[in-house]
Coordinates of C-alpha atoms and ligand atoms in Angstrom, one line a residue:
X1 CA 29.4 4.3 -10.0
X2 CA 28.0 8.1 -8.8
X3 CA 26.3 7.5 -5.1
X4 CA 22.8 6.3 -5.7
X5 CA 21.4 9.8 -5.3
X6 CA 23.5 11.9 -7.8
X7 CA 21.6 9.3 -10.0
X8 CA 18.9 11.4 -12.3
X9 CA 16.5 8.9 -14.1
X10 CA 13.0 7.3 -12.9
X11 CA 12.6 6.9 -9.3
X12 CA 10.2 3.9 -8.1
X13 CA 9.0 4.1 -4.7
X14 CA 7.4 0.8 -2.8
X15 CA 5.7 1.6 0.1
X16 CA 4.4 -0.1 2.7
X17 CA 2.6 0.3 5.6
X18 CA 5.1 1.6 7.7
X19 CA 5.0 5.1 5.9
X20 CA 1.4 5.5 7.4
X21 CA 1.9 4.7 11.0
X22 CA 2.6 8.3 11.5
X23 CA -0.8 8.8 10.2
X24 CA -2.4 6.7 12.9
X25 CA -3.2 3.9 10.6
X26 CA -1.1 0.4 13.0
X27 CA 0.4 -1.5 10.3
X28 CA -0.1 -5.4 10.6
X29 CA 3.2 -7.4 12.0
X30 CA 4.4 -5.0 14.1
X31 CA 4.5 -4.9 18.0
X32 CA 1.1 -2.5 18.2
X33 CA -0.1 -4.1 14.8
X34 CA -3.8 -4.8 13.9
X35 CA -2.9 -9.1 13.4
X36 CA -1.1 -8.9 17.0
X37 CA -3.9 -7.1 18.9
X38 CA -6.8 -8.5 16.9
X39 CA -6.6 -12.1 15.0
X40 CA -9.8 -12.0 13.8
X41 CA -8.4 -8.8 11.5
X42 CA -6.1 -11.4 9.8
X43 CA -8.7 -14.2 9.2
X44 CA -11.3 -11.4 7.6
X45 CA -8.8 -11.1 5.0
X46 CA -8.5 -14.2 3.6
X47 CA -10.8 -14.5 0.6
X48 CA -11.8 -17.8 0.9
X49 CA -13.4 -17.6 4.7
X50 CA -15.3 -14.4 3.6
X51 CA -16.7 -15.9 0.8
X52 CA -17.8 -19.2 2.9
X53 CA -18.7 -17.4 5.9
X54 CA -21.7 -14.6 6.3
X55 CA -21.2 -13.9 10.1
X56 CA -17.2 -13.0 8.8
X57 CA -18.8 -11.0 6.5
X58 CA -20.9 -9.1 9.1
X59 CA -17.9 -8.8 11.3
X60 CA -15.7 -7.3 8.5
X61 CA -18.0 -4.6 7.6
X62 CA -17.6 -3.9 11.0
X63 CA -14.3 -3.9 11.1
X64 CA -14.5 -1.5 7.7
X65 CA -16.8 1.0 9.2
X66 CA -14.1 1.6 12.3
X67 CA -11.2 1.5 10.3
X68 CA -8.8 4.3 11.5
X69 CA -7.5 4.8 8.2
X70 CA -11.2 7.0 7.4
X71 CA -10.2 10.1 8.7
X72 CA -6.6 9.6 8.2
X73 CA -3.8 12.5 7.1
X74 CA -0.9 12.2 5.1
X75 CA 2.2 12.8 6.9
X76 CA 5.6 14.2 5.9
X77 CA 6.7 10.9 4.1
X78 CA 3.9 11.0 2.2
X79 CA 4.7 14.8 1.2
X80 CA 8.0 14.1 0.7
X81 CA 7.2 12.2 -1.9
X82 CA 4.3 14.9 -3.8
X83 CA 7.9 17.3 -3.7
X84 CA 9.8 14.3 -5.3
X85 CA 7.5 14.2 -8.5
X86 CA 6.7 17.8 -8.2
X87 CA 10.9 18.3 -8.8
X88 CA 10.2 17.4 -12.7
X89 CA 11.5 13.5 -11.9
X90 CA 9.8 10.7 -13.3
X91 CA 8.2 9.0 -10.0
X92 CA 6.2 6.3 -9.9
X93 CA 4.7 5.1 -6.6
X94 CA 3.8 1.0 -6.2
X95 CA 1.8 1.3 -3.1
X96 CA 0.8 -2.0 -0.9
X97 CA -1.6 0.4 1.0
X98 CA -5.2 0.9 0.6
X99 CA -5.3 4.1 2.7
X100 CA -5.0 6.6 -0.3
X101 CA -2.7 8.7 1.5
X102 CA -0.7 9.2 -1.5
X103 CA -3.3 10.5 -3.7
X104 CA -4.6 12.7 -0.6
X105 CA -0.9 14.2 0.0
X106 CA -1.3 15.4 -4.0
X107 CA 0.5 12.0 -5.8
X108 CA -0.6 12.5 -9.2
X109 CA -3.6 9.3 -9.1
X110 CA -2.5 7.5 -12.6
X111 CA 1.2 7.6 -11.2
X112 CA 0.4 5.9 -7.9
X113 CA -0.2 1.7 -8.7
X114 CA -2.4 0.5 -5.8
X115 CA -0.7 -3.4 -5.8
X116 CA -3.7 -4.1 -2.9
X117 CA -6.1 -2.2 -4.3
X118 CA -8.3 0.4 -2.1
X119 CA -10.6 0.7 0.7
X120 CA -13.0 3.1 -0.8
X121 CA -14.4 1.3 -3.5
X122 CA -16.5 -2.3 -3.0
X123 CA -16.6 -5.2 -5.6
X124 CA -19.0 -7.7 -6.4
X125 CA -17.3 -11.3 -6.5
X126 CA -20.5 -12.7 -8.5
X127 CA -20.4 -9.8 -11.4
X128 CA -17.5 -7.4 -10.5
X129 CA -19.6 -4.7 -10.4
X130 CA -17.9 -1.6 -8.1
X131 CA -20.1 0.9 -5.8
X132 CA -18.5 3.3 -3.1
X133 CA -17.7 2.2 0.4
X134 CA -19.5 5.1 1.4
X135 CA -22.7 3.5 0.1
X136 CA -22.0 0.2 1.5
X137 CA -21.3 0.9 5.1
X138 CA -24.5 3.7 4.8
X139 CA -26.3 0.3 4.1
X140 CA -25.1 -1.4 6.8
X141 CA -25.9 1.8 9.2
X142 CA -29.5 1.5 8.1
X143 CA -29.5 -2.4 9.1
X144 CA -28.1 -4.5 6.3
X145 CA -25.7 -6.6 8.2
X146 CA -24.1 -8.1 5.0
X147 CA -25.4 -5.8 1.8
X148 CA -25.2 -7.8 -1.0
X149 CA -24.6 -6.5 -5.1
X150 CA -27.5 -4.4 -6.2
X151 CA -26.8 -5.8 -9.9
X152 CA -26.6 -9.9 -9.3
X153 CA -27.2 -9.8 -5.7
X154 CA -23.8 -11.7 -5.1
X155 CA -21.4 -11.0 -2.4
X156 CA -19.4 -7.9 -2.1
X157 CA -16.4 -6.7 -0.8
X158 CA -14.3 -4.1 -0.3
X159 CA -12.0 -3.4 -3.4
X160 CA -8.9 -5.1 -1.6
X161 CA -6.8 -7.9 -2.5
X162 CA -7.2 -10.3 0.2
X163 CA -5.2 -13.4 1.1
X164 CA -6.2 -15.8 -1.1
X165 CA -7.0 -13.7 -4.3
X166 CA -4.2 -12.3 -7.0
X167 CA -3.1 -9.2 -7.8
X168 CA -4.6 -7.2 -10.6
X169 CA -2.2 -8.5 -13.4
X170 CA -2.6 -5.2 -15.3
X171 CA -1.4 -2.9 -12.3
X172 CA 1.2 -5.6 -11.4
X173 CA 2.9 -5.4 -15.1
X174 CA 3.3 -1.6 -14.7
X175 CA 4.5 -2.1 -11.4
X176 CA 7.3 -4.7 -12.8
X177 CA 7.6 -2.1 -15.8
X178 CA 8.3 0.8 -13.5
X179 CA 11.2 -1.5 -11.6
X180 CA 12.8 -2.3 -14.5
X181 CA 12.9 1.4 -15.9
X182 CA 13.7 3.0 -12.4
X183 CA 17.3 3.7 -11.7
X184 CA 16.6 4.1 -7.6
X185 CA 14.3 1.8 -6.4
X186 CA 13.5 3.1 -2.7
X187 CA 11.8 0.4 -0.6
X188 CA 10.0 2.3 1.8
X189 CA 8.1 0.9 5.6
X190 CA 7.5 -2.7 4.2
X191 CA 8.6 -6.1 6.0
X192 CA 9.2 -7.1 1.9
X193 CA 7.4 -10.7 2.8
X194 CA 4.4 -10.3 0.9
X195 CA 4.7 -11.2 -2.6
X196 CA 4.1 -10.6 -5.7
X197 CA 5.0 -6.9 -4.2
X198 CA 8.2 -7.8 -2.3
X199 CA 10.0 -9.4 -5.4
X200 CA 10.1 -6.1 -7.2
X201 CA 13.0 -5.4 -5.6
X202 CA 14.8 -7.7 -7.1
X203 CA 13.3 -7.2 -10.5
X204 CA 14.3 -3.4 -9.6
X205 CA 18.4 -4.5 -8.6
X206 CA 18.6 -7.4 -11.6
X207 CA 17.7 -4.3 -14.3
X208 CA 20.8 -2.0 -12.8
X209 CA 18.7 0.0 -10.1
X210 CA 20.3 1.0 -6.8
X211 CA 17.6 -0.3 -4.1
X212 CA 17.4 1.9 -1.5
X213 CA 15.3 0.0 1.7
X214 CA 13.8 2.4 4.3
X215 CA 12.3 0.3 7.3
X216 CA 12.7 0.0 10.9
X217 CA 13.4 -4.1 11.0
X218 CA 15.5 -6.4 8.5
X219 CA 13.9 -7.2 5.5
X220 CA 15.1 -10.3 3.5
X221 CA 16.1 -8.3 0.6
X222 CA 18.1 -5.9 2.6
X223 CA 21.9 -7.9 1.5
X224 CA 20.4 -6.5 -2.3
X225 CA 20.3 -3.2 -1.3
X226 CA 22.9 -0.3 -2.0
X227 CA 22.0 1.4 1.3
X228 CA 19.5 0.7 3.9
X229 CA 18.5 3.3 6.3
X230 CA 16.6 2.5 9.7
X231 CA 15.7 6.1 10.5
X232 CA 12.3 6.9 11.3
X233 CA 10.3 7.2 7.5
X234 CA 8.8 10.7 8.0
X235 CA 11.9 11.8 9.2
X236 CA 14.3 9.9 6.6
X237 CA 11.8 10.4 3.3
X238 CA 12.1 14.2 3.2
X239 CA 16.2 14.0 3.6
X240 CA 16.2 11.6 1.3
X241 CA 13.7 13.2 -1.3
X242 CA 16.3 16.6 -0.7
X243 CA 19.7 14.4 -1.5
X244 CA 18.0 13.3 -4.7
X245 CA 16.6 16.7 -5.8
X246 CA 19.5 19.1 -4.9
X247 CA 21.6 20.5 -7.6
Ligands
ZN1 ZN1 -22.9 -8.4 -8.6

């Protein structure tokens, strides 16, 4: 068996939010996370409570319209990986994020799987209807505390998956399909506890993919993995992108 980066087919790349921490964006479990400093963070994301509960809902569009993530940059593991596709590989990116930092760095959109979905966009629970974010929090600047859908006048959120809900099954079977064709799996700045998303690296390492785990703590999948590198991600990402490109 080559070392996992001579290896030249379809690269599949989970990230996490460790690889926007550089950005500025606090990821959720860690020691400056946005769970540890701020509980009520953690309960506005659980489906169920929003739903039930219209001063959660006023708090949370709050908590959208001061999200640090708005006038976030990419960083160099995000452009690490643009180089990555832009070498001619197949890359496909299965992103628990909902920063967008991918598609901002120059991802090509369709190959970039948002498993979470995305902050941008809001979503009716009554009808499903979707509208910008930028429209919603405009709403709630001019003094709608809890806008509700313009179409059914049901409740809306933004267009993330939230505890409680499941992930889009369509984006989640491309996501499988892309672990099971991939022959590196790179695991990149996620704890790998949330599932569905975490158990694609083992769907990734059952189909004959060397899984590569980038983070700065233990993950539970890290006895499955060929390597697994602790190195700071913006520093590893464009070392590792360079191993797997050179000639
Ligand atoms: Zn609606």
């Amino acid at each position: 068996m080559p070392e996992w980066y001579r290896r030249r087919g379809p690269v599949a790349v989970l990230t996490g939010a460790g690889i926007s921490t550089d950005s500025g964006i606090p990821d959720f479990r860690g020691p400056q996370g946005t769970w540890t400093a701020n509980p009520i963070a953690e309960l506005t994301s659980t489906y169920q409570d929003y739903v039930a509960d219209p001063k959660l809902r006023e708090r949370s569009w709050i908590a959208r319209r001061d999200n640090p993530a708005w006038g976030a940059e990419p960083n160099a593991g995000h452009r690490a990986l643009v180089d990555l596709e832009r070498s001619g590989r197949s890359v496909r990116i299965l992103t628990q994020n909902i920063d967008r930092l991918h598609q901002k760095a120059g991802s090509t959109p369709r190959k970039v799987l948002e498993l979470h979905g995305n902050m941008f966009e809001v979503e009716c629970v009554g009808c499903a209807a979707r509208s910008t974010m930028r429209e919603a929090l405009d709403r709630v600047a001019a003094g709608e505390p809890d806008p509700a859908c313009r179409a059914c006048g049901g409740i809306l959120k933004s267009a993330t998956i939230m505890f409680g809900q499941a992930l889009d099954p369509e984006v989640l079977g491309a996501a499988a399909a892309a672990a099971q064709v991939c022959e590196v799996f790179l695991a990149v700045g996620s704890s790998l506890q949330v599932h569905p998303a975490a158990g694609l690296c083992e769907v990734a390492a059952e189909s004959g993919a060397d899984l590569v785990i980038v983070n700065n703590e233990p993950t539970p999948y890290d006895d499955l993995a060929t390597e697994v590198i602790r190195e700071p991600i913006s520093r590893a990402l464009p070392r590792i992108v360079a191993l797997l490109t050179e000639a």
